Amino acid sequence: MTLITVLAGGVGAARYLAGQLQVTSPSDVTAVVNVADDIELHGLHVSPDIDTVVYTLSGAIDPERGWGLADETWNALNELRTLGIDAWFNLGDRDIGTHLFRTTLLRQGHTLSEATARLAAARGLGCRILPVSDQPIETRVTLAEGTEIGFQEYFVRLAHDVAISGVRFAGSGDAHPAPGVLEAIDTAEVVVIAPSNPVVSIGPILAVRGVTEALAARRARNVAVSPIVAGAALKGPADRMLRELGEEASVVGVARRYRDVVGALVIDEADAELAPAVDDAGVRPVVAPTIMSSPEAAAELARRTMTAVSP
Amino acid sequence: MTLITVLAGGVGAARYLAGQLQVTSPSDVTAVVNVADDIELHGLHVSPDIDTVVYTLSGAIDPERGWGLADETWNALNELRTLGIDAWFNLGDRDIGTHLFRTTLLRQGHTLSEATARLAAARGLGCRILPVSDQPIETRVTLAEGTEIGFQEYFVRLAHDVAISGVRFAGSGDAHPAPGVLEAIDTAEVVVIAPSNPVVSIGPILAVRGVTEALAARRARNVAVSPIVAGAALKGPADRMLRELGEEASVVGVARRYRDVVGALVIDEADAELAPAVDDAGVRPVVAPTIMSSPEAAAELARRTMTAVSP
């Protein structure tokens, strides 16, 4: 038994987890998922990162879009737009089924953890999916021009095509880890920080009370996979956000972000020449192919990542 | 200009209103619609009677089912059921678009009146649709065996196939008429009580503060159309409910229900022999064909109904 706990955002983490589940027994894998980009839309509780992870691991994700469900229709949203609502967040009809499910359970008094566990079970997942907290945390983004907006407004409505000057996680100071989160960190053979946006996907997880401390206490057995390859994010605005926040959009910048909580950082072969600089930042570099271009590549990345800290 | 105000429930009222709009300028017609069968489902605010009226008058209703939208798909609800939720209230995908619309506006702080006005405008209606109140009223049904349940649980979940012993409208004592409701009653040339369920569709409207008084003050210019024909409800459980509540499931029972608020009752030719009994109950009977088997029949019924109290 090799217990593995993966701190996860959306698409990159979901692909990494799919690889992990090929090399580790699903019942030994726990994903601790970001919830700070959750949003209440038209009365529905939407958890984009949880859904991306669950949809991907259950094979239900739309492979073209990389988010939402395959074989989707868009009749509810089309109707809503026809009626004159500026519905900027795409919600497919089947996807709405998931949000109705979650909202139903939350309204009945269940926690987000409970709703997530039931969702994962209903979709046949063998691993455990934990929201990092059952309490609301909300990523707020300050634009360079001064306005503060919600994360999804930045990410979806503005297509992250605007300069930012700050990010905060409203509520994180009061948010407690969901049941099982600290235990999953404490008891894991290896904790992996998945290749997710360090600022807005992993940042909120680390901001929940006690999580950073729990990770720091076992730093040598924690490893991150860099979401930045050759100075660019494989997906999303992580590179741009790091730069705009005055950090380095490179594996070195990632190492600096994570140095208190991981002993090793897996960096892509394209960044091999930055290995010494990662080392200088206080994190042991492990050079490996990190592009998950196939299920096999994802499985191999999971294997390499585990052995980086668990020989 | 002949201002007409119609007190309305769902299907029967919607058909009557469609007839009314053929004989009266739409801008002169106000529908005051029951909201006591509104229900919060999976986080969405559903207003079945308002939607049936709006869908019918905009030509969007599914003609086979008589409720919901035509060309409907059911992907969200199928997904929700697949995930294990007992979703007993049917919600089509396009229909969900309407509920997302209403819920969005309510969450933004708009009233149900405002949301309804925008819905009616977006669907191109020329008449005015007013919820009887912007405050929640909830029809609660006591079953003969003693349990009290919500109206939609009785109506949809149990398919009204169970005996009842009582009905109440929770919240009606505190509910004020929505803006425009009392004015629409006061200023109308004719107020029509549509052929809707007297107990659970019209009952809650009459229970809102001031509505019965406003109607009573102008009783001679108010007319009801009986939803009971030859002792049976054309649709739904009105006949059964009347009997189970100890009333008469006939045009005479309807006359007794409405005698304080209407001067005349339109009864079907099938009930011509009950005209004297209606008269004895204190309401002037008007015999006419009331089965709205075609748009022409509905228009003719509206014409006959108006002339019953406005020669």
Coordinates of C-alpha atoms in Angstrom, one line a residue:
Chain A
M1 CA 0.0 0.0 0.0
T2 CA 1.4 3.3 -1.1
L3 CA -0.9 6.1 0.0
I4 CA -0.6 9.1 -2.4
T5 CA -2.2 12.5 -1.9
V6 CA -2.4 14.9 -4.8
L7 CA -3.2 18.6 -4.4
A8 CA -5.2 19.5 -7.4
G9 CA -6.6 22.3 -9.5
G10 CA -8.4 21.6 -12.8
V11 CA -7.3 20.3 -16.1
G12 CA -3.5 19.7 -15.5
A13 CA -4.2 18.0 -12.1
A14 CA -7.0 15.9 -13.6
R15 CA -4.6 14.6 -16.3
Y16 CA -1.9 14.0 -13.7
L17 CA -4.4 12.1 -11.5
A18 CA -5.4 9.9 -14.5
G19 CA -1.8 8.9 -14.8
Q20 CA -1.5 8.3 -11.0
L21 CA -4.4 6.0 -11.1
Q22 CA -2.7 3.8 -13.6
V23 CA 0.3 3.3 -11.3
T24 CA -1.4 3.3 -7.9
S25 CA -4.4 1.4 -6.6
P26 CA -7.3 3.9 -6.8
S27 CA -8.3 3.3 -3.2
D28 CA -4.8 4.5 -2.2
V29 CA -5.2 7.9 -4.0
T30 CA -6.7 11.0 -2.5
A31 CA -7.1 14.2 -4.4
V32 CA -7.4 17.4 -2.4
V33 CA -9.1 19.8 -4.8
N34 CA -9.2 23.6 -4.9
V35 CA -12.7 25.1 -4.3
A36 CA -11.8 28.8 -4.5
D37 CA -13.0 29.1 -8.0
D38 CA -16.4 27.7 -7.1
I39 CA -19.2 30.0 -8.1
E40 CA -22.9 30.4 -7.5
L41 CA -24.4 30.8 -11.0
H42 CA -28.2 31.4 -11.5
G43 CA -28.8 29.7 -8.2
L44 CA -26.6 26.7 -8.9
H45 CA -23.4 25.8 -7.0
V46 CA -20.7 25.2 -9.6
S47 CA -17.4 23.6 -8.6
P48 CA -15.3 23.8 -11.7
D49 CA -12.1 22.1 -10.4
I50 CA -13.9 19.2 -8.7
D51 CA -16.0 18.7 -11.9
T52 CA -13.0 18.7 -14.2
V53 CA -11.3 16.1 -12.0
V54 CA -14.4 13.9 -11.6
Y55 CA -15.4 14.2 -15.3
T56 CA -11.8 13.4 -16.4
L57 CA -11.3 10.4 -14.1
S58 CA -14.7 8.9 -15.0
G59 CA -14.0 9.3 -18.7
A60 CA -16.9 11.6 -19.1
I61 CA -15.0 14.8 -20.0
D62 CA -15.3 16.3 -23.4
P63 CA -11.9 15.5 -24.9
E64 CA -12.0 18.4 -27.4
R65 CA -12.9 21.2 -25.0
G66 CA -11.1 19.7 -22.0
W67 CA -13.9 20.8 -19.7
G68 CA -17.6 19.8 -19.3
L69 CA -19.2 16.6 -20.5
A70 CA -19.0 14.8 -23.8
D71 CA -22.2 14.5 -25.9
E72 CA -23.4 17.8 -24.4
T73 CA -26.3 19.9 -25.5
W74 CA -26.8 23.6 -24.6
N75 CA -30.5 24.1 -24.6
A76 CA -30.9 25.6 -21.1
L77 CA -28.2 28.2 -21.6
N78 CA -29.4 29.1 -25.1
E79 CA -32.9 29.7 -23.6
L80 CA -31.5 31.8 -20.8
R81 CA -29.6 33.9 -23.3
T82 CA -32.6 34.2 -25.5
L83 CA -34.4 35.6 -22.5
G84 CA -31.8 38.3 -22.2
I85 CA -29.5 37.1 -19.5
D86 CA -25.8 37.7 -20.1
A87 CA -24.8 34.1 -19.3
W88 CA -21.0 34.2 -19.8
F89 CA -20.2 31.0 -18.0
N90 CA -20.9 28.0 -20.3
L91 CA -23.1 25.4 -18.7
G92 CA -24.1 22.4 -20.8
D93 CA -27.4 20.6 -20.1
R94 CA -25.8 17.4 -18.7
D95 CA -23.3 19.5 -16.8
I96 CA -26.3 21.4 -15.3
G97 CA -27.4 18.0 -14.0
T98 CA -24.2 17.8 -11.9
H99 CA -24.8 21.3 -10.6
L100 CA -28.4 20.5 -9.7
F101 CA -27.1 17.4 -7.9
R102 CA -24.6 19.4 -5.9
T103 CA -27.0 22.2 -5.2
T104 CA -29.8 19.8 -4.1
L105 CA -27.5 18.1 -1.5
L106 CA -26.1 21.4 -0.2
R107 CA -29.6 22.8 0.2
Q108 CA -30.5 19.6 2.1
G109 CA -27.7 20.5 4.6
H110 CA -25.0 18.2 3.3
T111 CA -21.5 19.5 3.1
L112 CA -19.5 20.0 -0.1
S113 CA -17.4 17.0 1.0
E114 CA -20.4 14.8 1.2
A115 CA -21.8 16.0 -2.1
T116 CA -18.4 15.5 -3.7
A117 CA -18.1 11.9 -2.3
R118 CA -21.5 11.1 -3.6
L119 CA -20.7 12.6 -7.0
A120 CA -17.5 10.6 -7.2
A121 CA -19.2 7.4 -6.2
A122 CA -22.1 7.9 -8.6
R123 CA -19.6 8.4 -11.4
G124 CA -17.8 5.2 -10.4
L125 CA -14.5 6.6 -9.2
G126 CA -12.4 4.4 -7.0
C127 CA -10.2 7.2 -5.6
R128 CA -11.2 9.7 -3.0
I129 CA -12.0 13.3 -4.0
L130 CA -11.9 15.9 -1.1
P131 CA -12.6 19.5 -1.5
V132 CA -9.9 21.3 0.5
S133 CA -12.5 22.9 2.6
D134 CA -16.3 22.7 3.2
Q135 CA -16.3 26.4 3.9
P136 CA -16.5 29.0 1.1
I137 CA -13.2 30.4 -0.1
E138 CA -13.3 32.9 -3.0
T139 CA -10.4 33.9 -5.2
R140 CA -10.6 37.6 -5.8
V141 CA -8.5 39.1 -8.5
T142 CA -7.4 42.8 -8.6
L143 CA -7.0 44.1 -12.1
A144 CA -4.0 46.3 -12.9
E145 CA -6.5 49.2 -13.4
G146 CA -7.6 48.7 -9.8
T147 CA -11.0 46.9 -9.8
E148 CA -11.4 43.7 -7.9
I149 CA -13.4 41.0 -9.5
G150 CA -14.3 37.3 -8.9
F151 CA -12.0 34.6 -10.3
Q152 CA -14.4 33.3 -12.9
E153 CA -15.1 36.8 -14.1
Y154 CA -11.4 37.2 -14.7
F155 CA -10.9 33.7 -16.1
V156 CA -14.0 33.1 -18.2
R157 CA -15.7 36.4 -18.8
L158 CA -12.5 38.3 -19.5
A159 CA -10.8 35.2 -20.8
H160 CA -7.8 36.1 -18.5
D161 CA -6.8 38.6 -21.2
V162 CA -6.2 41.5 -18.8
A163 CA -3.4 42.5 -16.5
I164 CA -3.7 41.8 -12.8
S165 CA -1.9 43.3 -9.8
G166 CA -3.1 41.1 -7.0
V167 CA -4.9 37.9 -5.9
R168 CA -6.5 37.1 -2.5
F169 CA -8.5 34.2 -1.2
A170 CA -11.4 35.7 0.7
G171 CA -12.6 33.4 3.5
S172 CA -9.4 31.3 3.6
G173 CA -8.5 32.7 7.0
D174 CA -11.6 31.2 8.4
A175 CA -11.7 28.0 6.3
H176 CA -10.9 24.8 8.0
P177 CA -9.7 21.8 6.0
A178 CA -12.5 19.4 5.1
P179 CA -12.7 16.2 7.0
G180 CA -9.8 13.9 5.9
V181 CA -7.6 16.5 4.3
L182 CA -5.0 16.9 7.0
E183 CA -5.0 13.1 7.6
A184 CA -4.5 12.5 3.9
I185 CA -1.5 14.8 4.0
D186 CA -0.1 13.3 7.2
T187 CA -0.4 9.7 6.3
A188 CA 0.6 9.8 2.6
E189 CA 3.7 8.1 1.5
V190 CA 4.0 10.9 -1.1
V191 CA 2.2 14.2 -1.4
V192 CA 2.2 15.5 -5.0
I193 CA 1.4 19.1 -5.9
A194 CA -0.1 18.5 -9.4
P195 CA 0.9 20.7 -12.4
S196 CA -1.8 23.3 -11.7
N197 CA -1.7 27.1 -11.6
P198 CA 0.5 27.8 -8.5
V199 CA -1.3 31.1 -7.8
V200 CA -5.0 30.4 -8.2
S201 CA -5.3 26.6 -8.0
I202 CA -2.7 25.5 -5.5
G203 CA -2.5 28.9 -3.7
P204 CA -6.0 28.6 -2.1
I205 CA -5.2 25.0 -0.9
L206 CA -2.1 26.2 0.8
A207 CA -4.0 29.1 2.3
V208 CA -6.5 26.9 4.2
R209 CA -5.7 26.8 7.9
G210 CA -3.1 24.1 8.8
V211 CA -2.4 22.9 5.3
T212 CA 0.9 24.6 4.7
E213 CA 2.1 23.6 8.2
A214 CA 1.1 20.0 7.7
L215 CA 3.0 20.0 4.4
A216 CA 6.0 21.7 5.8
A217 CA 6.3 19.1 8.6
R218 CA 6.9 16.4 6.0
R219 CA 8.5 18.5 3.3
A220 CA 11.0 15.9 2.2
R221 CA 8.3 13.5 1.1
N222 CA 6.4 16.1 -0.9
V223 CA 7.0 16.8 -4.6
A224 CA 5.6 19.3 -7.1
V225 CA 5.3 19.0 -10.8
S226 CA 6.0 22.3 -12.5
P227 CA 3.1 23.6 -14.6
I228 CA 5.5 26.0 -16.3
V229 CA 7.5 24.5 -19.1
A230 CA 10.1 26.6 -21.0
G231 CA 8.7 29.8 -19.4
A232 CA 5.1 29.2 -20.4
A233 CA 2.0 27.6 -18.8
L234 CA 0.9 24.6 -20.8
K235 CA -2.7 25.8 -20.2
G236 CA -4.2 28.9 -18.7
P237 CA -2.6 32.1 -17.4
A238 CA -0.2 30.8 -14.8
D239 CA 2.9 32.3 -16.5
R240 CA 1.3 35.7 -17.1
M241 CA -0.1 35.8 -13.5
L242 CA 3.3 35.0 -12.0
R243 CA 4.9 37.7 -14.0
E244 CA 2.3 40.3 -13.2
L245 CA 2.6 39.5 -9.5
G246 CA 6.4 40.2 -9.8
E247 CA 7.5 36.6 -9.7
E248 CA 9.5 34.6 -12.3
A249 CA 7.4 32.7 -14.9
S250 CA 9.8 29.7 -14.9
V251 CA 10.5 26.5 -13.0
V252 CA 12.6 28.7 -10.7
G253 CA 9.6 30.9 -9.9
V254 CA 7.6 27.7 -9.1
A255 CA 10.4 26.4 -6.9
R256 CA 10.4 29.7 -4.9
R257 CA 6.6 29.5 -4.5
Y258 CA 6.8 25.9 -3.2
R259 CA 10.1 25.7 -1.4
D260 CA 8.6 25.7 2.1
V261 CA 6.3 22.8 1.3
V262 CA 8.1 20.4 -1.1
G263 CA 11.6 18.8 -1.2
A264 CA 11.6 18.2 -4.9
L265 CA 10.3 19.7 -8.1
V266 CA 9.8 17.8 -11.3
I267 CA 10.8 20.0 -14.2
D268 CA 10.6 19.3 -17.9
E269 CA 13.6 18.3 -20.0
A270 CA 13.1 21.6 -21.8
D271 CA 14.1 23.3 -18.6
A272 CA 17.1 21.1 -17.8
E273 CA 19.5 24.0 -17.8
L274 CA 17.5 25.7 -15.0
A275 CA 18.1 22.7 -12.7
P276 CA 20.9 24.4 -10.8
A277 CA 18.8 27.6 -10.3
V278 CA 16.0 25.4 -8.9
D279 CA 18.5 23.8 -6.6
D280 CA 19.7 27.3 -5.6
A281 CA 16.1 28.2 -4.8
G282 CA 16.2 25.4 -2.2
V283 CA 14.3 22.6 -4.0
R284 CA 15.9 19.5 -5.5
P285 CA 15.2 19.4 -9.2
V286 CA 14.2 16.2 -11.0
V287 CA 14.3 16.4 -14.8
A288 CA 11.7 14.3 -16.6
P289 CA 9.3 14.6 -19.5
T290 CA 6.3 16.3 -18.1
I291 CA 4.1 16.8 -21.2
M292 CA 1.1 14.5 -20.7
S293 CA 0.5 13.9 -24.4
S294 CA -0.9 10.4 -23.8
P295 CA -2.2 8.2 -21.0
E296 CA 1.2 6.4 -21.0
A297 CA 3.0 9.7 -20.7
A298 CA 0.8 10.7 -17.7
A299 CA 1.5 7.3 -16.1
E300 CA 5.2 7.6 -16.6
L301 CA 5.1 11.2 -15.1
A302 CA 3.3 9.9 -12.0
R303 CA 5.9 7.1 -11.7
R304 CA 8.9 9.6 -12.0
T305 CA 7.2 12.0 -9.6
M306 CA 6.7 9.4 -6.9
T307 CA 10.3 8.1 -7.1
A308 CA 11.6 11.6 -6.8
V309 CA 10.9 11.5 -3.1
S310 CA 10.1 7.9 -2.4
P311 CA 13.0 5.8 -3.7
Chain B
M1 CA -60.7 50.4 -24.1
T2 CA -62.1 47.6 -22.1
L3 CA -59.8 46.6 -19.3
I4 CA -60.1 43.0 -18.4
T5 CA -58.4 41.3 -15.4
V6 CA -58.3 37.5 -15.2
L7 CA -57.5 35.6 -12.0
A8 CA -55.6 32.7 -13.3
G9 CA -54.2 29.3 -12.3
G10 CA -52.5 27.1 -14.9
V11 CA -53.7 25.2 -18.0
G12 CA -57.4 26.1 -18.0
A13 CA -56.6 29.8 -17.3
A14 CA -54.0 29.9 -20.0
R15 CA -56.4 28.6 -22.6
Y16 CA -59.0 31.0 -21.4
L17 CA -56.5 33.9 -21.6
A18 CA -55.6 32.8 -25.1
G19 CA -59.2 33.3 -26.0
Q20 CA -59.4 36.6 -24.2
L21 CA -56.5 38.0 -26.2
Q22 CA -58.4 37.2 -29.4
V23 CA -61.3 39.4 -28.4
T24 CA -59.5 42.1 -26.3
S25 CA -56.5 44.3 -27.1
P26 CA -53.6 42.5 -25.3
S27 CA -52.5 45.8 -23.6
D28 CA -55.9 45.9 -21.9
V29 CA -55.6 42.4 -20.4
T30 CA -54.0 41.7 -17.0
A31 CA -53.6 38.2 -15.7
V32 CA -53.2 37.9 -11.9
V33 CA -51.6 34.5 -11.4
N34 CA -51.4 32.1 -8.6
V35 CA -48.0 31.5 -7.0
A36 CA -48.8 29.2 -4.2
D37 CA -47.7 26.2 -6.1
D38 CA -44.3 27.7 -6.7
I39 CA -41.5 25.5 -5.6
E40 CA -37.8 25.7 -5.0
L41 CA -36.3 22.7 -6.8
H42 CA -32.6 21.9 -6.7
G43 CA -31.9 25.6 -6.1
L44 CA -34.2 26.8 -8.9
H45 CA -37.3 28.9 -8.4
V46 CA -40.1 27.2 -10.4
S47 CA -43.4 29.0 -10.9
P48 CA -45.6 26.5 -12.7
D49 CA -48.7 28.6 -13.2
I50 CA -46.8 31.6 -14.4
D51 CA -44.9 29.5 -16.8
T52 CA -47.9 27.7 -18.1
V53 CA -49.6 31.0 -18.8
V54 CA -46.5 32.6 -20.4
Y55 CA -45.6 29.5 -22.5
T56 CA -49.2 29.1 -23.7
L57 CA -49.7 32.7 -24.6
S58 CA -46.4 32.9 -26.4
G59 CA -47.1 29.8 -28.4
A60 CA -44.1 28.0 -26.9
I61 CA -46.1 25.4 -24.8
D62 CA -45.8 21.8 -25.7
P63 CA -49.3 21.1 -27.2
E64 CA -49.2 17.3 -26.3
R65 CA -48.2 17.6 -22.7
G66 CA -50.0 20.9 -22.0
W67 CA -47.1 22.0 -19.8
G68 CA -43.5 22.8 -20.5
L69 CA -41.9 23.9 -23.8
A70 CA -42.2 22.3 -27.2
D71 CA -39.0 20.8 -28.8
E72 CA -37.8 20.0 -25.3
T73 CA -34.8 17.8 -24.3
W74 CA -34.3 16.2 -20.9
N75 CA -30.5 15.8 -20.5
A76 CA -30.1 17.8 -17.2
L77 CA -32.8 15.8 -15.4
N78 CA -31.6 12.5 -16.8
E79 CA -28.1 13.3 -15.6
L80 CA -29.5 14.2 -12.2
R81 CA -31.4 11.0 -11.9
T82 CA -28.4 9.0 -13.1
L83 CA -26.5 10.5 -10.2
G84 CA -29.1 9.2 -7.8
I85 CA -31.4 12.1 -7.0
D86 CA -35.1 11.3 -6.9
A87 CA -36.1 14.1 -9.2
W88 CA -39.8 13.6 -9.4
F89 CA -40.7 17.0 -10.9
N90 CA -40.1 17.1 -14.6
L91 CA -37.8 19.9 -15.8
G92 CA -36.9 20.0 -19.5
D93 CA -33.6 21.6 -20.5
R94 CA -35.2 24.7 -22.2
D95 CA -37.6 24.9 -19.3
I96 CA -34.6 25.0 -16.9
G97 CA -33.5 28.0 -18.9
T98 CA -36.7 29.8 -17.7
H99 CA -36.0 28.8 -14.1
L100 CA -32.4 29.9 -14.3
F101 CA -33.7 33.2 -15.7
R102 CA -36.1 33.7 -12.8
T103 CA -33.7 32.5 -10.2
T104 CA -30.9 34.8 -11.5
L105 CA -33.2 37.9 -11.2
L106 CA -34.5 36.9 -7.8
R107 CA -30.9 36.4 -6.5
Q108 CA -30.1 39.8 -7.9
G109 CA -32.8 41.3 -5.6
H110 CA -35.5 41.7 -8.2
T111 CA -39.1 40.8 -7.2
L112 CA -41.1 38.0 -8.7
S113 CA -43.2 40.7 -10.4
E114 CA -40.2 42.2 -12.0
A115 CA -38.9 38.8 -13.1
T116 CA -42.3 37.9 -14.5
A117 CA -42.6 41.1 -16.4
R118 CA -39.2 40.6 -18.0
L119 CA -40.1 37.0 -18.8
A120 CA -43.3 38.0 -20.4
A121 CA -41.6 40.8 -22.4
A122 CA -38.8 38.5 -23.5
R123 CA -41.4 36.0 -24.8
G124 CA -43.2 38.8 -26.7
L125 CA -46.4 38.9 -24.7
G126 CA -48.5 42.1 -25.1
C127 CA -50.6 41.5 -22.0
R128 CA -49.6 42.0 -18.4
I129 CA -48.8 39.0 -16.2
L130 CA -48.8 39.7 -12.5
P131 CA -48.0 37.2 -9.8
V132 CA -50.7 37.7 -7.1
S133 CA -48.0 38.4 -4.6
D134 CA -44.2 38.9 -4.5
Q135 CA -44.1 37.2 -1.1
P136 CA -44.0 33.5 -0.7
I137 CA -47.3 31.6 -0.3
E138 CA -47.2 27.9 -0.1
T139 CA -50.1 25.6 -0.6
R140 CA -49.9 22.8 2.0
V141 CA -52.2 19.7 1.6
T142 CA -53.2 17.5 4.5
L143 CA -53.7 13.9 3.4
A144 CA -56.6 11.9 4.7
E145 CA -54.1 9.8 6.7
G146 CA -52.9 12.9 8.5
T147 CA -49.6 13.9 6.9
E148 CA -49.2 17.4 5.6
I149 CA -47.2 17.8 2.3
G150 CA -46.4 20.5 -0.2
F151 CA -48.7 21.0 -3.1
Q152 CA -46.3 19.7 -5.8
E153 CA -45.7 16.6 -3.8
Y154 CA -49.4 16.0 -3.8
F155 CA -49.9 17.1 -7.4
V156 CA -46.9 15.7 -9.2
R157 CA -45.1 13.2 -6.9
L158 CA -48.3 11.5 -5.8
A159 CA -50.1 12.3 -9.1
H160 CA -53.0 13.6 -6.9
D161 CA -54.1 10.0 -6.5
V162 CA -54.6 10.1 -2.8
A163 CA -57.4 11.4 -0.5
I164 CA -57.0 14.8 1.2
S165 CA -58.7 16.3 4.3
G166 CA -57.5 19.9 4.2
V167 CA -55.7 22.6 2.3
R168 CA -54.0 25.8 3.6
F169 CA -52.0 28.6 2.1
A170 CA -49.0 29.1 4.4
G171 CA -47.8 32.7 4.3
S172 CA -51.0 34.1 2.7
G173 CA -51.9 36.0 5.9
D174 CA -48.7 38.0 5.6
A175 CA -48.6 38.2 1.8
H176 CA -49.5 41.6 0.2
P177 CA -50.8 41.8 -3.3
A178 CA -48.0 42.5 -5.8
P179 CA -47.8 46.0 -7.3
G180 CA -50.7 46.6 -9.7
V181 CA -52.9 43.7 -8.5
L182 CA -55.5 45.7 -6.5
E183 CA -55.4 48.4 -9.2
A184 CA -56.0 45.8 -11.9
I185 CA -59.0 44.6 -10.0
D186 CA -60.4 48.0 -9.1
T187 CA -60.1 49.5 -12.6
A188 CA -61.2 46.5 -14.7
E189 CA -64.4 46.7 -16.7
V190 CA -64.7 43.0 -16.0
V191 CA -62.8 40.7 -13.6
V192 CA -62.9 37.1 -14.8
I193 CA -62.1 34.1 -12.5
A194 CA -60.7 31.7 -15.1
P195 CA -61.8 28.0 -15.2
S196 CA -59.0 27.0 -12.8
N197 CA -59.1 24.8 -9.7
P198 CA -61.2 26.8 -7.2
V199 CA -59.4 25.3 -4.2
V200 CA -55.7 25.4 -5.0
S201 CA -55.4 27.8 -8.0
I202 CA -58.0 30.5 -7.2
G203 CA -58.1 29.9 -3.5
P204 CA -54.6 31.3 -2.8
I205 CA -55.3 34.4 -4.9
L206 CA -58.4 35.1 -2.9
A207 CA -56.4 34.5 0.3
V208 CA -54.0 37.3 -0.3
R209 CA -54.7 40.4 1.9
G210 CA -57.2 42.7 0.4
V211 CA -58.0 40.7 -2.8
T212 CA -61.3 39.2 -1.6
E213 CA -62.4 42.6 -0.3
A214 CA -61.5 44.4 -3.5
L215 CA -63.5 41.8 -5.5
A216 CA -66.5 41.9 -3.2
A217 CA -66.6 45.7 -3.5
R218 CA -67.3 45.3 -7.3
R219 CA -69.0 41.9 -7.3
A220 CA -71.6 42.7 -9.9
R221 CA -68.9 43.2 -12.5
N222 CA -67.0 40.0 -11.7
V223 CA -67.7 36.7 -13.4
A224 CA -66.3 33.2 -13.0
V225 CA -66.1 30.4 -15.5
S226 CA -66.8 27.0 -13.9
P227 CA -63.9 24.5 -14.2
I228 CA -66.4 21.8 -13.3
V229 CA -68.5 20.5 -16.2
A230 CA -71.1 17.8 -15.5
G231 CA -69.6 17.1 -12.1
A232 CA -66.1 16.5 -13.3
A233 CA -63.0 18.7 -13.6
L234 CA -61.9 19.0 -17.2
K235 CA -58.3 18.6 -16.0
G236 CA -56.7 17.9 -12.6
P237 CA -58.2 17.0 -9.3
A238 CA -60.6 19.9 -8.7
D239 CA -63.7 17.7 -8.5
R240 CA -62.1 15.2 -6.2
M241 CA -60.7 17.9 -3.9
L242 CA -64.0 19.6 -3.6
R243 CA -65.7 16.4 -2.6
E244 CA -63.0 15.4 -0.2
L245 CA -63.3 18.9 1.5
G246 CA -67.0 18.3 1.9
E247 CA -68.2 20.5 -0.9
E248 CA -70.2 19.8 -3.9
A249 CA -68.2 18.8 -7.1
S250 CA -70.6 20.7 -9.4
V251 CA -71.3 24.1 -10.7
V252 CA -73.4 24.6 -7.6
G253 CA -70.3 23.9 -5.4
V254 CA -68.3 26.4 -7.5
A255 CA -71.1 29.0 -7.1
R256 CA -71.0 28.6 -3.4
R257 CA -67.2 29.0 -3.3
Y258 CA -67.4 32.2 -5.3
R259 CA -70.7 33.8 -4.3
D260 CA -69.1 36.6 -2.3
V261 CA -66.8 37.7 -5.1
V262 CA -68.7 37.2 -8.4
G263 CA -72.1 38.2 -9.7
A264 CA -72.3 35.6 -12.4
L265 CA -71.0 32.1 -13.2
V266 CA -70.6 30.8 -16.7
I267 CA -71.7 27.1 -16.6
D268 CA -71.5 24.6 -19.5
E269 CA -74.6 23.6 -21.5
A270 CA -74.2 20.2 -20.0
D271 CA -75.1 21.7 -16.6
A272 CA -78.1 23.7 -17.8
E273 CA -80.5 21.9 -15.5
L274 CA -78.4 23.1 -12.5
A275 CA -78.9 26.8 -13.4
P276 CA -81.7 27.2 -10.9
A277 CA -79.5 25.7 -8.1
V278 CA -76.7 28.1 -9.0
D279 CA -79.2 31.0 -8.8
D280 CA -80.3 29.6 -5.4
A281 CA -76.7 29.7 -4.3
G282 CA -76.7 33.4 -4.9
V283 CA -74.9 33.7 -8.3
R284 CA -76.6 34.4 -11.6
P285 CA -76.0 31.5 -14.0
V286 CA -75.0 32.0 -17.6
V287 CA -75.2 28.9 -19.7
A288 CA -72.7 28.7 -22.6
P289 CA -70.4 26.2 -24.3
T290 CA -67.3 26.2 -22.0
I291 CA -65.2 23.5 -23.6
M292 CA -62.2 25.2 -25.2
S293 CA -61.7 22.6 -27.9
S294 CA -60.3 25.2 -30.4
P295 CA -59.0 28.8 -30.4
E296 CA -62.3 29.8 -31.8
A297 CA -64.2 28.1 -28.9
A298 CA -61.9 29.9 -26.4
A299 CA -62.5 33.3 -28.0
E300 CA -66.2 32.7 -28.0
L301 CA -66.1 31.7 -24.3
A302 CA -64.3 34.9 -23.5
R303 CA -66.9 36.9 -25.4
R304 CA -69.8 35.2 -23.6
T305 CA -68.0 35.6 -20.3
M306 CA -67.5 39.3 -20.7
T307 CA -71.1 40.0 -21.8
A308 CA -72.3 38.1 -18.8
V309 CA -71.6 41.1 -16.6
S310 CA -70.8 43.9 -19.1
P311 CA -73.8 44.1 -21.5

